[in-house]
Coordinates of C-alpha atoms and ligand atoms in Angstrom, one line a residue:
X1 CA -46.4 -65.4 -77.7
X2 CA -43.9 -68.6 -77.4
X3 CA -41.1 -66.4 -79.0
X4 CA -39.2 -68.3 -81.7
X5 CA -35.9 -69.2 -80.5
X6 CA -35.0 -72.2 -81.5
X7 CA -31.2 -72.8 -82.9
X8 CA -31.0 -69.1 -83.0
X9 CA -27.2 -67.9 -81.4
X10 CA -27.0 -66.8 -77.6
X11 CA -28.4 -63.3 -75.9
X12 CA -25.9 -62.2 -73.3
X13 CA -27.7 -61.5 -69.7
X14 CA -28.4 -58.6 -68.6
X15 CA -25.0 -58.6 -65.9
X16 CA -23.2 -60.0 -68.8
X17 CA -23.7 -56.7 -71.0
X18 CA -23.3 -54.7 -67.8
X19 CA -19.8 -56.1 -67.6
X20 CA -19.0 -55.9 -71.1
X21 CA -20.3 -51.7 -71.1
X22 CA -18.3 -50.8 -68.2
X23 CA -15.5 -52.7 -69.2
X24 CA -15.3 -50.8 -73.0
X25 CA -16.0 -47.3 -70.8
X26 CA -13.0 -48.3 -68.2
X27 CA -10.8 -48.2 -71.2
X28 CA -11.2 -44.9 -72.3
X29 CA -11.9 -43.6 -68.3
X30 CA -9.2 -40.8 -68.9
X31 CA -11.2 -39.3 -71.7
X32 CA -14.6 -40.0 -70.9
X33 CA -13.8 -38.2 -67.0
X34 CA -12.2 -35.1 -69.4
X35 CA -14.9 -34.4 -71.9
X36 CA -17.0 -34.7 -68.8
X37 CA -15.5 -32.0 -67.0
X38 CA -15.6 -30.1 -70.3
X39 CA -19.4 -30.5 -70.4
X40 CA -19.4 -29.8 -66.7
X41 CA -17.3 -26.5 -67.3
X42 CA -20.4 -25.9 -70.2
X43 CA -22.9 -26.6 -67.8
X44 CA -21.8 -23.5 -65.4
X45 CA -21.4 -21.4 -68.1
X46 CA -24.7 -21.9 -69.5
X47 CA -25.9 -21.7 -65.5
X48 CA -25.0 -18.1 -65.2
X49 CA -28.1 -17.1 -67.4
X50 CA -31.2 -17.4 -64.8
X51 CA -28.4 -15.8 -62.5
X52 CA -27.9 -13.0 -64.1
X53 CA -31.6 -12.6 -65.5
X54 CA -32.7 -12.8 -61.8
X55 CA -30.4 -9.9 -60.4
X56 CA -31.2 -7.7 -63.9
X57 CA -35.1 -8.4 -62.7
X58 CA -33.6 -7.4 -59.4
X59 CA -32.4 -4.4 -60.5
X60 CA -34.9 -2.9 -62.2
X61 CA -37.3 -3.6 -59.6
X62 CA -35.3 -0.5 -57.8
X63 CA -33.2 1.8 -59.0
X64 CA -30.4 1.2 -61.4
X65 CA -28.0 2.8 -64.1
X66 CA -27.8 1.7 -67.0
X67 CA -24.0 1.0 -67.0
X68 CA -25.1 -1.5 -64.8
X69 CA -27.5 -3.4 -67.3
X70 CA -25.6 -2.8 -69.8
X71 CA -22.7 -4.8 -67.8
X72 CA -25.2 -7.5 -66.6
X73 CA -25.9 -7.7 -70.4
X74 CA -22.4 -8.5 -71.9
X75 CA -21.4 -10.7 -68.9
X76 CA -25.0 -12.7 -69.8
X77 CA -23.2 -12.7 -73.8
X78 CA -19.9 -13.2 -72.7
X79 CA -21.3 -16.8 -70.8
X80 CA -23.5 -17.4 -73.7
X81 CA -20.5 -17.8 -76.1
X82 CA -17.9 -18.8 -74.1
X83 CA -20.9 -22.1 -73.6
X84 CA -21.2 -22.2 -77.2
X85 CA -17.8 -22.8 -77.3
X86 CA -17.3 -25.0 -74.7
X87 CA -19.9 -27.1 -75.7
X88 CA -18.4 -27.6 -79.4
X89 CA -15.6 -28.9 -78.3
X90 CA -16.9 -31.3 -75.7
X91 CA -18.9 -32.8 -78.5
X92 CA -16.0 -33.1 -80.8
X93 CA -14.1 -34.5 -77.8
X94 CA -17.6 -37.0 -77.2
X95 CA -17.8 -37.7 -80.5
X96 CA -14.0 -39.0 -81.1
X97 CA -14.0 -41.2 -77.9
X98 CA -17.7 -42.6 -79.4
X99 CA -16.2 -43.3 -82.4
X100 CA -13.4 -44.9 -81.0
X101 CA -15.4 -47.3 -79.0
X102 CA -17.5 -48.3 -82.2
X103 CA -14.7 -49.3 -84.2
X104 CA -13.5 -51.2 -80.7
X105 CA -16.9 -53.1 -80.4
X106 CA -17.1 -53.8 -84.6
X107 CA -13.6 -55.2 -84.3
X108 CA -14.6 -57.3 -81.9
X109 CA -17.4 -58.3 -83.1
X110 CA -16.0 -59.7 -86.4
X111 CA -13.2 -61.8 -84.2
X112 CA -16.1 -63.1 -82.6
X113 CA -18.0 -64.1 -85.7
X114 CA -14.9 -65.1 -87.7
X115 CA -13.8 -67.5 -84.6
X116 CA -17.8 -69.1 -84.4
X117 CA -17.6 -72.9 -84.2
X118 CA -18.7 -73.6 -87.5
X119 CA -21.2 -76.3 -86.1
X120 CA -22.7 -73.5 -84.5
X121 CA -23.1 -71.2 -87.8
X122 CA -24.4 -73.9 -89.9
X123 CA -27.1 -75.0 -87.1
X124 CA -28.0 -71.2 -86.5
X125 CA -28.5 -70.3 -90.2
X126 CA -27.1 -67.1 -91.8
X127 CA -30.1 -65.0 -91.0
X128 CA -29.7 -64.6 -87.1
X129 CA -26.1 -63.8 -87.6
X130 CA -26.9 -61.6 -90.5
X131 CA -29.4 -59.3 -88.7
X132 CA -27.0 -59.4 -85.9
X133 CA -24.3 -57.8 -88.6
X134 CA -26.9 -55.4 -89.8
X135 CA -29.6 -54.0 -87.8
X136 CA -28.3 -54.6 -84.2
X137 CA -24.8 -53.2 -85.2
X138 CA -26.5 -50.4 -86.6
X139 CA -29.0 -49.7 -83.2
X140 CA -25.6 -49.9 -81.6
X141 CA -24.0 -47.5 -83.8
X142 CA -26.7 -44.7 -82.8
X143 CA -26.0 -45.7 -78.6
X144 CA -22.9 -45.7 -79.0
X145 CA -22.8 -42.6 -81.0
X146 CA -25.2 -40.0 -80.2
X147 CA -27.6 -41.8 -77.4
X148 CA -24.1 -41.9 -75.0
X149 CA -22.8 -38.9 -75.4
X150 CA -26.1 -37.1 -75.2
X151 CA -26.7 -38.8 -72.1
X152 CA -23.4 -37.9 -70.5
X153 CA -24.3 -34.1 -71.6
X154 CA -27.7 -34.3 -70.3
X155 CA -26.5 -36.0 -67.1
X156 CA -23.9 -33.2 -66.4
X157 CA -26.5 -30.4 -66.9
X158 CA -29.4 -31.7 -65.4
X159 CA -27.4 -32.5 -61.8
X160 CA -25.4 -29.0 -62.0
X161 CA -28.7 -27.5 -63.0
X162 CA -30.5 -28.7 -60.2
X163 CA -27.8 -28.0 -57.8
X164 CA -27.4 -24.3 -59.0
X165 CA -31.2 -23.8 -58.1
X166 CA -30.7 -25.2 -54.6
X167 CA -28.2 -23.1 -54.1
X168 CA -30.0 -19.9 -55.5
X169 CA -33.2 -20.8 -52.9
X170 CA -33.5 -23.6 -51.3
X171 CA -37.3 -23.4 -50.1
X172 CA -38.3 -22.1 -53.8
X173 CA -36.4 -24.9 -55.6
X174 CA -38.0 -27.4 -53.2
X175 CA -41.6 -28.2 -55.2
X176 CA -39.0 -29.7 -57.7
X177 CA -38.7 -32.7 -55.6
X178 CA -42.5 -33.3 -56.5
X179 CA -41.1 -34.3 -59.9
X180 CA -38.6 -36.7 -58.9
X181 CA -40.8 -39.3 -57.7
X182 CA -43.2 -39.3 -60.6
X183 CA -40.1 -39.4 -62.8
X184 CA -39.4 -42.3 -60.7
X185 CA -41.8 -44.5 -61.1
X186 CA -42.7 -43.9 -64.3
X187 CA -39.5 -44.6 -65.6
X188 CA -38.8 -47.7 -63.4
X189 CA -42.1 -48.9 -64.4
X190 CA -40.9 -48.5 -67.8
X191 CA -37.2 -49.9 -68.3
X192 CA -39.0 -52.9 -66.0
X193 CA -40.4 -53.7 -69.0
X194 CA -38.2 -52.5 -71.9
X195 CA -35.7 -54.2 -72.9
X196 CA -37.8 -57.3 -72.7
X197 CA -39.9 -55.9 -75.1
X198 CA -36.8 -54.9 -77.8
X199 CA -35.2 -58.3 -77.4
X200 CA -38.3 -59.7 -78.4
X201 CA -38.9 -57.1 -81.0
X202 CA -35.4 -58.0 -82.3
X203 CA -36.0 -61.6 -81.8
X204 CA -39.2 -61.8 -84.2
X205 CA -37.3 -59.9 -87.0
X206 CA -34.1 -62.2 -87.0
X207 CA -37.0 -65.1 -87.3
X208 CA -38.5 -63.1 -90.1
X209 CA -35.2 -62.4 -91.8
X210 CA -34.2 -66.1 -91.2
X211 CA -37.4 -67.2 -92.9
X212 CA -37.2 -64.5 -96.0
X213 CA -33.6 -65.6 -96.6
X214 CA -34.2 -69.5 -96.5
X215 CA -37.3 -68.5 -98.8
X216 CA -35.3 -66.4 -101.0
X217 CA -32.5 -69.1 -101.0
X218 CA -34.2 -72.3 -101.1
X219 CA -37.1 -70.5 -103.8
X220 CA -36.3 -73.2 -106.3
X221 CA -36.5 -75.7 -104.1
X222 CA -39.8 -74.0 -102.6
X223 CA -41.3 -74.3 -106.3
X224 CA -40.4 -77.9 -107.0
X225 CA -42.1 -78.7 -103.8
X226 CA -45.3 -76.5 -103.8
X227 CA -44.2 -75.1 -100.3
X228 CA -45.1 -71.1 -101.8
X229 CA -48.5 -71.0 -99.4
X230 CA -46.7 -72.7 -96.5
X231 CA -43.6 -70.0 -97.1
X232 CA -46.4 -67.1 -97.6
X233 CA -48.0 -68.1 -94.3
X234 CA -44.9 -68.0 -92.4
X235 CA -43.7 -64.7 -93.8
X236 CA -47.4 -63.9 -92.6
X237 CA -47.1 -65.3 -88.8
X238 CA -43.6 -63.7 -88.6
X239 CA -44.8 -60.4 -89.9
X240 CA -48.0 -60.5 -87.6
X241 CA -45.6 -61.4 -84.4
X242 CA -43.7 -58.5 -85.3
X243 CA -46.6 -56.3 -85.4
X244 CA -47.8 -57.4 -81.9
X245 CA -43.6 -56.7 -80.7
X246 CA -43.4 -53.4 -82.1
X247 CA -47.0 -52.8 -80.5
X248 CA -46.2 -53.5 -77.1
X249 CA -43.3 -51.4 -76.9
X250 CA -45.2 -48.3 -78.9
X251 CA -47.5 -48.8 -75.7
X252 CA -44.8 -48.8 -73.5
X253 CA -43.7 -45.4 -74.9
X254 CA -46.8 -44.1 -74.6
X255 CA -47.7 -44.6 -71.1
X256 CA -44.1 -43.4 -70.0
X257 CA -43.4 -40.2 -72.1
X258 CA -46.6 -38.2 -71.6
X259 CA -45.7 -39.1 -67.6
X260 CA -42.5 -38.0 -68.0
X261 CA -43.9 -34.9 -70.0
X262 CA -46.4 -33.5 -66.9
X263 CA -43.4 -34.3 -64.9
X264 CA -40.8 -31.5 -66.2
X265 CA -43.8 -29.0 -66.5
X266 CA -44.6 -29.3 -62.7
X267 CA -41.6 -27.5 -61.3
X268 CA -41.9 -24.5 -63.2
X269 CA -45.2 -23.7 -62.0
X270 CA -44.2 -24.8 -58.4
X271 CA -41.7 -22.7 -59.0
X272 CA -43.6 -19.7 -60.0
X273 CA -46.9 -20.1 -57.3
X274 CA -44.5 -20.5 -54.2
X275 CA -41.8 -18.3 -54.9
X276 CA -44.4 -15.8 -56.1
X277 CA -46.0 -16.5 -52.3
X278 CA -42.6 -16.6 -50.7
X279 CA -42.0 -13.3 -52.4
X280 CA -44.9 -11.5 -51.1
X281 CA -44.2 -12.3 -48.1
X282 CA -40.7 -11.5 -47.8
X283 CA -39.1 -14.8 -48.1
X284 CA -37.8 -14.2 -51.3
X285 CA -36.7 -11.9 -53.6
X286 CA -38.2 -11.5 -57.0
X287 CA -34.1 -12.1 -58.2
X288 CA -34.2 -15.3 -57.0
X289 CA -37.7 -16.7 -58.3
X290 CA -36.4 -15.5 -61.2
X291 CA -33.9 -17.4 -61.5
X292 CA -34.9 -20.2 -59.3
X293 CA -37.9 -20.6 -62.4
X294 CA -35.8 -20.1 -65.4
X295 CA -33.6 -22.9 -63.9
X296 CA -36.2 -25.5 -64.1
X297 CA -37.4 -24.0 -67.2
X298 CA -34.0 -24.8 -68.9
X299 CA -34.1 -28.4 -66.3
X300 CA -36.9 -29.4 -69.3
X301 CA -34.0 -29.7 -72.4
X302 CA -31.5 -31.8 -70.7
X303 CA -34.0 -34.0 -68.9
X304 CA -36.0 -34.4 -72.1
X305 CA -33.3 -35.0 -74.1
X306 CA -32.0 -37.7 -71.4
X307 CA -35.7 -39.3 -71.5
X308 CA -35.5 -39.9 -75.1
X309 CA -32.5 -41.0 -75.4
X310 CA -32.8 -43.4 -72.4
X311 CA -35.2 -45.2 -74.7
X312 CA -32.8 -45.4 -77.3
X313 CA -30.1 -46.6 -74.7
X314 CA -32.5 -49.7 -74.0
X315 CA -32.9 -50.3 -77.8
X316 CA -29.3 -50.3 -78.1
X317 CA -28.7 -52.5 -74.9
X318 CA -30.8 -54.9 -76.1
X319 CA -28.9 -54.9 -79.3
X320 CA -25.5 -54.9 -77.4
X321 CA -26.5 -58.0 -75.4
X322 CA -27.1 -60.3 -78.6
X323 CA -23.3 -58.6 -80.4
X324 CA -22.1 -59.9 -76.8
X325 CA -24.3 -63.2 -77.0
X326 CA -22.3 -64.1 -80.1
X327 CA -18.8 -64.4 -78.3
X328 CA -21.2 -66.6 -75.9
X329 CA -21.3 -69.2 -78.2
X330 CA -19.6 -72.4 -76.3
X331 CA -16.2 -73.6 -78.1
X332 CA -16.8 -76.6 -79.9
X333 CA -12.6 -77.9 -79.0
X334 CA -10.8 -77.8 -75.9
X335 CA -7.1 -77.2 -75.8
X336 CA -5.7 -79.5 -73.5
X337 CA -2.0 -79.2 -74.7
X338 CA -1.7 -82.7 -75.3
X339 CA 1.0 -83.6 -78.0
X340 CA 0.6 -86.1 -80.4
X341 CA 3.0 -89.7 -80.1
X342 CA 3.1 -90.7 -84.1
X343 CA 1.0 -90.2 -87.6
X344 CA -1.6 -92.8 -86.7
X345 CA -4.8 -91.4 -87.6
X346 CA -7.9 -93.0 -86.0
X347 CA -11.5 -93.5 -85.7
X348 CA -13.2 -95.4 -82.7
X349 CA -17.0 -96.0 -82.5
X350 CA -17.8 -92.4 -83.6
X351 CA -21.1 -91.4 -83.7
X352 CA -22.1 -87.7 -84.8
X353 CA -25.4 -85.9 -85.7
X354 CA -25.9 -82.5 -87.0
X355 CA -29.6 -82.3 -85.4
X356 CA -30.0 -84.2 -82.2
X357 CA -31.5 -87.4 -82.2
X358 CA -30.7 -88.2 -86.1
X359 CA -27.2 -89.4 -86.3
X360 CA -25.6 -89.8 -89.6
X361 CA -23.0 -91.9 -88.4
X362 CA -23.2 -94.8 -86.3
X363 CA -20.1 -96.3 -85.0
X364 CA -17.4 -95.9 -87.3
X365 CA -14.0 -97.1 -87.0
X366 CA -10.7 -97.0 -89.1
X367 CA -7.7 -97.2 -88.2
X368 CA -5.6 -94.9 -91.2
X369 CA -2.3 -96.4 -91.3
X370 CA 0.7 -93.6 -91.6
X371 CA 1.8 -93.6 -95.4
X372 CA -1.2 -95.3 -96.6
X373 CA -4.0 -93.8 -99.0
X374 CA -7.4 -95.4 -98.3
X375 CA -10.4 -94.5 -100.9
X376 CA -13.3 -94.1 -99.3
X377 CA -16.8 -95.2 -101.9
X378 CA -20.5 -95.8 -101.5
X379 CA -23.5 -93.8 -102.3
X380 CA -24.6 -90.4 -102.1
X381 CA -25.5 -89.0 -98.5
X382 CA -23.8 -91.8 -96.6
X383 CA -22.0 -90.2 -94.8
X384 CA -18.8 -90.1 -96.5
X385 CA -17.8 -86.2 -96.7
X386 CA -19.2 -86.3 -93.1
X387 CA -16.7 -88.8 -91.8
X388 CA -14.3 -86.8 -93.9
X389 CA -14.7 -83.7 -92.2
X390 CA -14.2 -85.4 -89.0
X391 CA -11.4 -87.1 -89.9
X392 CA -9.7 -83.2 -90.6
X393 CA -11.2 -82.4 -87.3
X394 CA -13.8 -79.8 -88.3
X395 CA -16.4 -81.3 -86.3
X396 CA -15.9 -83.3 -83.2
X397 CA -17.9 -86.8 -82.8
X398 CA -20.7 -87.1 -80.9
X399 CA -19.7 -90.1 -78.7
X400 CA -16.7 -92.0 -79.8
X401 CA -13.6 -90.5 -80.6
X402 CA -11.1 -89.5 -83.8
X403 CA -7.4 -88.7 -82.6
X404 CA -4.2 -88.5 -84.2
X405 CA -0.8 -89.8 -82.4
X406 CA -3.7 -90.1 -79.5
X407 CA -4.5 -87.3 -79.0
X408 CA -8.5 -86.1 -80.0
X409 CA -8.6 -83.6 -83.1
X410 CA -10.6 -81.7 -80.6
X411 CA -8.3 -80.9 -78.1
X412 CA -5.5 -79.6 -80.1
X413 CA -5.0 -75.5 -81.2
X414 CA -6.3 -75.0 -85.0
X415 CA -2.7 -74.1 -86.1
X416 CA -1.4 -77.6 -85.1
X417 CA -4.2 -79.4 -86.0
X418 CA -3.0 -78.2 -89.5
X419 CA -0.2 -79.4 -89.6
X420 CA -1.2 -82.7 -88.8
X421 CA -4.5 -83.1 -90.6
X422 CA -5.9 -80.7 -93.8
X423 CA -9.3 -81.2 -95.5
X424 CA -9.0 -80.6 -99.2
X425 CA -12.4 -80.0 -101.1
X426 CA -13.1 -78.4 -104.2
X427 CA -14.9 -74.9 -102.6
X428 CA -11.4 -72.8 -102.6
X429 CA -11.8 -69.7 -101.9
X430 CA -8.7 -66.8 -103.3
X431 CA -8.7 -63.9 -100.6
X432 CA -8.2 -60.3 -101.4
X433 CA -4.5 -59.5 -101.8
X434 CA -1.4 -60.6 -104.0
X435 CA -0.2 -64.5 -104.6
X436 CA 1.9 -64.3 -102.6
X437 CA -0.3 -63.1 -99.3
X438 CA -2.8 -66.1 -100.6
X439 CA -0.1 -68.8 -99.9
X440 CA 1.8 -67.3 -96.9
X441 CA -1.8 -67.9 -95.2
X442 CA -0.9 -71.1 -94.9
X443 CA 2.9 -70.6 -93.5
X444 CA 3.6 -66.7 -92.8
X445 CA 6.9 -67.0 -92.4
X446 CA 7.8 -68.4 -95.9
X447 CA 9.9 -66.1 -97.9
X448 CA 9.8 -65.6 -101.6
X449 CA 12.2 -68.3 -102.9
X450 CA 10.2 -71.1 -100.9
X451 CA 6.6 -70.4 -102.5
X452 CA 8.7 -70.0 -105.8
X453 CA 9.6 -73.6 -104.9
X454 CA 6.4 -74.9 -103.7
X455 CA 4.6 -73.6 -107.0
X456 CA 7.4 -75.4 -108.5
X457 CA 6.9 -78.1 -106.8
X458 CA 3.1 -78.5 -108.2
X459 CA 3.4 -77.0 -111.6
X460 CA 1.8 -73.8 -111.0
X461 CA 5.0 -71.7 -111.1
X462 CA 5.2 -71.1 -115.2
X463 CA 1.6 -69.6 -115.0
X464 CA 1.9 -67.9 -111.8
X465 CA 5.5 -65.6 -113.0
X466 CA 3.6 -65.2 -116.7
X467 CA 1.0 -62.9 -114.3
X468 CA 1.3 -59.1 -114.8
X469 CA 3.2 -58.6 -111.8
X470 CA 4.2 -62.6 -111.2
X471 CA 4.1 -63.7 -107.4
X472 CA 3.3 -59.7 -106.1
X473 CA 0.0 -59.5 -108.6
X474 CA -3.8 -58.7 -106.9
X475 CA -5.8 -61.3 -107.1
X476 CA -9.2 -61.8 -105.2
X477 CA -12.3 -60.2 -105.9
X478 CA -11.4 -57.0 -107.3
X479 CA -8.0 -57.9 -108.7
X480 CA -7.1 -60.4 -111.0
X481 CA -9.4 -63.2 -112.0
X482 CA -7.5 -66.8 -112.0
X483 CA -9.6 -69.7 -113.2
X484 CA -11.0 -72.3 -110.6
X485 CA -7.9 -74.7 -111.7
X486 CA -5.7 -72.2 -110.9
X487 CA -7.6 -71.5 -107.7
X488 CA -6.6 -75.1 -107.0
X489 CA -3.5 -74.9 -107.4
X490 CA -3.0 -72.1 -104.9
X491 CA -5.1 -74.2 -102.6
X492 CA -2.5 -77.0 -103.1
X493 CA 0.4 -74.9 -102.7
X494 CA -0.9 -73.6 -99.0
X495 CA -1.0 -77.2 -98.3
X496 CA 2.1 -78.3 -99.5
X497 CA 3.3 -75.0 -97.2
X498 CA 1.4 -76.2 -94.3
X499 CA 2.7 -79.6 -94.6
X500 CA 0.0 -81.9 -92.6
X501 CA 1.0 -85.3 -92.7
X502 CA -2.4 -86.5 -93.5
X503 CA -5.0 -85.1 -95.8
X504 CA -9.1 -85.9 -96.0
X505 CA -9.0 -85.4 -99.9
X506 CA -12.5 -84.7 -101.8
X507 CA -11.6 -85.7 -104.8
X508 CA -14.4 -84.1 -107.1
X509 CA -12.3 -82.4 -109.9
X510 CA -15.2 -83.2 -112.3
X511 CA -16.2 -79.6 -112.0
X512 CA -13.4 -78.8 -114.3
X513 CA -12.8 -79.5 -117.5
X514 CA -10.8 -82.4 -118.7
X515 CA -7.6 -80.7 -119.4
X516 CA -7.6 -78.7 -116.7
X517 CA -8.4 -81.5 -114.4
X518 CA -5.7 -83.4 -115.8
X519 CA -2.9 -81.1 -115.1
X520 CA -4.3 -80.8 -112.0
X521 CA -4.3 -84.1 -111.3
X522 CA -0.3 -84.2 -111.4
X523 CA -0.2 -80.9 -108.8
X524 CA -2.2 -83.1 -106.7
X525 CA 0.1 -86.5 -107.1
X526 CA 2.8 -83.4 -106.2
X527 CA 0.8 -82.5 -103.2
X528 CA 0.0 -86.4 -101.8
X529 CA 3.6 -87.6 -102.5
X530 CA 5.0 -88.9 -99.2
X531 CA 1.8 -88.0 -97.0
X532 CA -1.4 -90.3 -95.4
X533 CA -4.1 -90.1 -97.9
X534 CA -7.9 -90.2 -97.5
X535 CA -9.6 -90.1 -100.1
X536 CA -13.6 -89.7 -100.6
X537 CA -13.4 -90.7 -104.3
X538 CA -15.8 -90.1 -106.7
X539 CA -14.4 -92.7 -109.8
X540 CA -13.3 -95.6 -109.0
X541 CA -10.0 -95.8 -111.0
X542 CA -8.6 -93.9 -108.0
X543 CA -10.0 -96.3 -105.8
X544 CA -8.6 -99.3 -107.6
X545 CA -5.1 -97.3 -107.2
X546 CA -5.5 -97.1 -103.1
X547 CA -3.9 -99.5 -101.0
X548 CA -7.7 -99.8 -98.7
X549 CA -10.9 -99.4 -100.1
X550 CA -13.3 -98.3 -97.5
X551 CA -17.0 -98.3 -98.3
X552 CA -19.0 -96.1 -96.7
X553 CA -23.1 -96.9 -96.3
X554 CA -25.7 -95.4 -94.3
X555 CA -23.3 -94.1 -91.6
X556 CA -21.1 -97.2 -91.6
X557 CA -17.9 -98.9 -93.1
X558 CA -19.4 -102.0 -94.1
X559 CA -16.4 -103.1 -96.1
X560 CA -13.0 -102.5 -96.0
X561 CA -9.9 -104.1 -97.8
X562 CA -7.0 -103.5 -100.8
X563 CA -9.2 -103.7 -104.2
X564 CA -7.9 -107.3 -104.8
X565 CA -9.4 -108.3 -101.5
X566 CA -12.8 -106.8 -102.3
X567 CA -13.2 -107.8 -105.6
X568 CA -12.7 -111.5 -104.4
X569 CA -15.5 -111.0 -101.4
X570 CA -17.9 -110.0 -104.2
X571 CA -19.6 -108.0 -102.2
X572 CA -21.3 -104.5 -102.9
X573 CA -17.9 -103.0 -103.8
X574 CA -17.1 -106.2 -106.5
X575 CA -20.2 -105.0 -107.8
X576 CA -20.2 -101.8 -108.4
X577 CA -16.8 -102.1 -110.1
X578 CA -18.2 -104.7 -112.6
X579 CA -20.7 -102.4 -113.8
X580 CA -18.6 -99.5 -114.0
X581 CA -15.4 -101.6 -116.0
X582 CA -18.9 -102.6 -118.1
X583 CA -19.6 -98.6 -118.5
X584 CA -16.9 -96.3 -117.7
X585 CA -18.8 -93.4 -119.3
X586 CA -20.4 -92.7 -115.8
X587 CA -18.2 -90.9 -113.9
X588 CA -18.7 -92.6 -110.5
X589 CA -20.6 -95.9 -109.5
X590 CA -20.6 -95.3 -106.3
X591 CA -19.8 -91.5 -105.3
X592 CA -22.3 -90.0 -107.6
X593 CA -25.2 -92.5 -108.6
Ligands
ADP601 P1 -22.0 -88.1 -98.6 O1 -20.7 -87.6 -98.4 O2 -21.8 -89.4 -98.6 O3 -22.6 -87.5 -99.7 P2 -22.8 -86.5 -96.6 O4 -21.8 -86.9 -95.2 O5 -22.8 -85.4 -97.1 O6 -22.8 -88.0 -97.2 O7 -24.1 -86.9 -95.9 C1 -24.6 -87.4 -94.9 C2 -26.0 -87.2 -94.4 O8 -25.8 -85.7 -93.5 C3 -26.8 -87.1 -95.1 O9 -28.2 -88.0 -94.9 C4 -26.9 -85.8 -95.5 O10 -28.2 -84.8 -95.4 C5 -26.7 -84.8 -94.0 N1 -26.0 -83.7 -93.8 C6 -24.4 -83.5 -94.4 N2 -24.5 -82.1 -94.3 C7 -25.2 -81.7 -93.3 C8 -25.6 -80.4 -92.8 N3 -24.2 -79.1 -92.7 N4 -26.7 -80.4 -91.8 C9 -27.8 -81.2 -91.6 N5 -27.2 -82.2 -91.8 C10 -26.2 -82.6 -93.0

């Protein structure tokens, strides 16, 4: 079966995951060793039981006193209590460690997700990322919180129990060796197949969820284009794949579980049979046979748990591979440390594609002179926003270059890039925090006076001052609700604080009511003052005000010049201008036909 993997985020290799997990443990080494020591002590206390019971059998076999038996009984009780107390402390300590490790994992994952190149997220879609953030993190959580500590306990207990059995009576303990090849073969067989099986299971679920989210998000489009049957078919196919993948791992378990089950019943039977024979011939005492048999009986529990959790660990490991994989997305920019010489922004023979083989920009050349204002106009889908994003360094060109002061934008640190060029769009997010916090995102060192003067400069001081707590008013989700125009102004204030010399501006203020828009325009004018501006113009009168107009059509700059020059040449721009003059109520003859 082919596995759907196109466009999904990468999955880390086995070696990569191992290194990562070891690194995590390494950082907690002292604590982990401490907890292991506690578990070892607990296991040792547990080992006294069979030994004492063996002694009891031996004592009853010969003549004994009541006090002797009472004595053994008391000792037994003491060890049981000691074991319980030690296990309790160790469990608590290991839970604390596990929570710490899990928290670290989550924080690191979040850091990686936030740092993902925008281009990657756009390509991979949100379904895959969401599956990783939800079900993979859940699977990881079970592994880290329960499977890891439980495996450690079980391992320590099993090893110590085996050692005790051998020390008690090596000859009687020998039969348990039979178990190891059996366990080894079955487990090897399982482990060889399980990781791929579980990875596939996760992958098909990612695909399934990606499809479902797409169907949900694009519900209207699907309705409009009559794609329902096709979407349902895709859903059915994905569910079938998920079923096949689940059945495969279930098959693995149905082979592995019974073979291991039988593997740990055998030693008990063996110890009784062989031990009995040895005892009959005087090569072992009844006390020894009893103790070893009980040890083997006691071994069943940790080994059973060990194997049970191994399965969970496998699932966790495949989830971890997917979480670590998110960090393996190659960066879409490489900082060289080169410093821009000057403020000239230019695009040279820029080609760009969102999807391989489908260029949307076909060789753009544009030199933005410092201090000038260029308006970009052209039909919808011509590539204006795309060019804008490239000029602001959000995407890198496929071929050609976009440079500021001679340095490619994608070679600048993001912080530095934002001091050179910034993109201003109408999508503005107000973050949870105070108004001041929202502003300081652009310049953390700014003090309140600076914030106030910036707000004044864009004519936003009055309303901020009128908020319940002024600059300290909590805004964002759950806080004071700002109007879209206010949110825009906050974003503009951030720009003034970041102070880039060049702005790429998506001029759509059309979503706001006209009064707010006029007000906002004044704020914007204050921000633009003294800066180089590349504006994606949605209204022709703003194009008229620009120093030069670039007409973008079909991924190319088809006309470039001042308003007067373009009018004189009588090209596409002149025609649009005339039709707009004839009917200025249409907001834009060019930007939004
Ligand atoms: P404009 O701003 O002039 O309307 P765009 O730059 O938005 O044009 O779009 C140019 C072309 O690129 C269009 O064909 C559009 O469908 C495509 N496009 C835009 N954004 C994406 C994206 N994120 N993924 C794939 N294709 C895109």
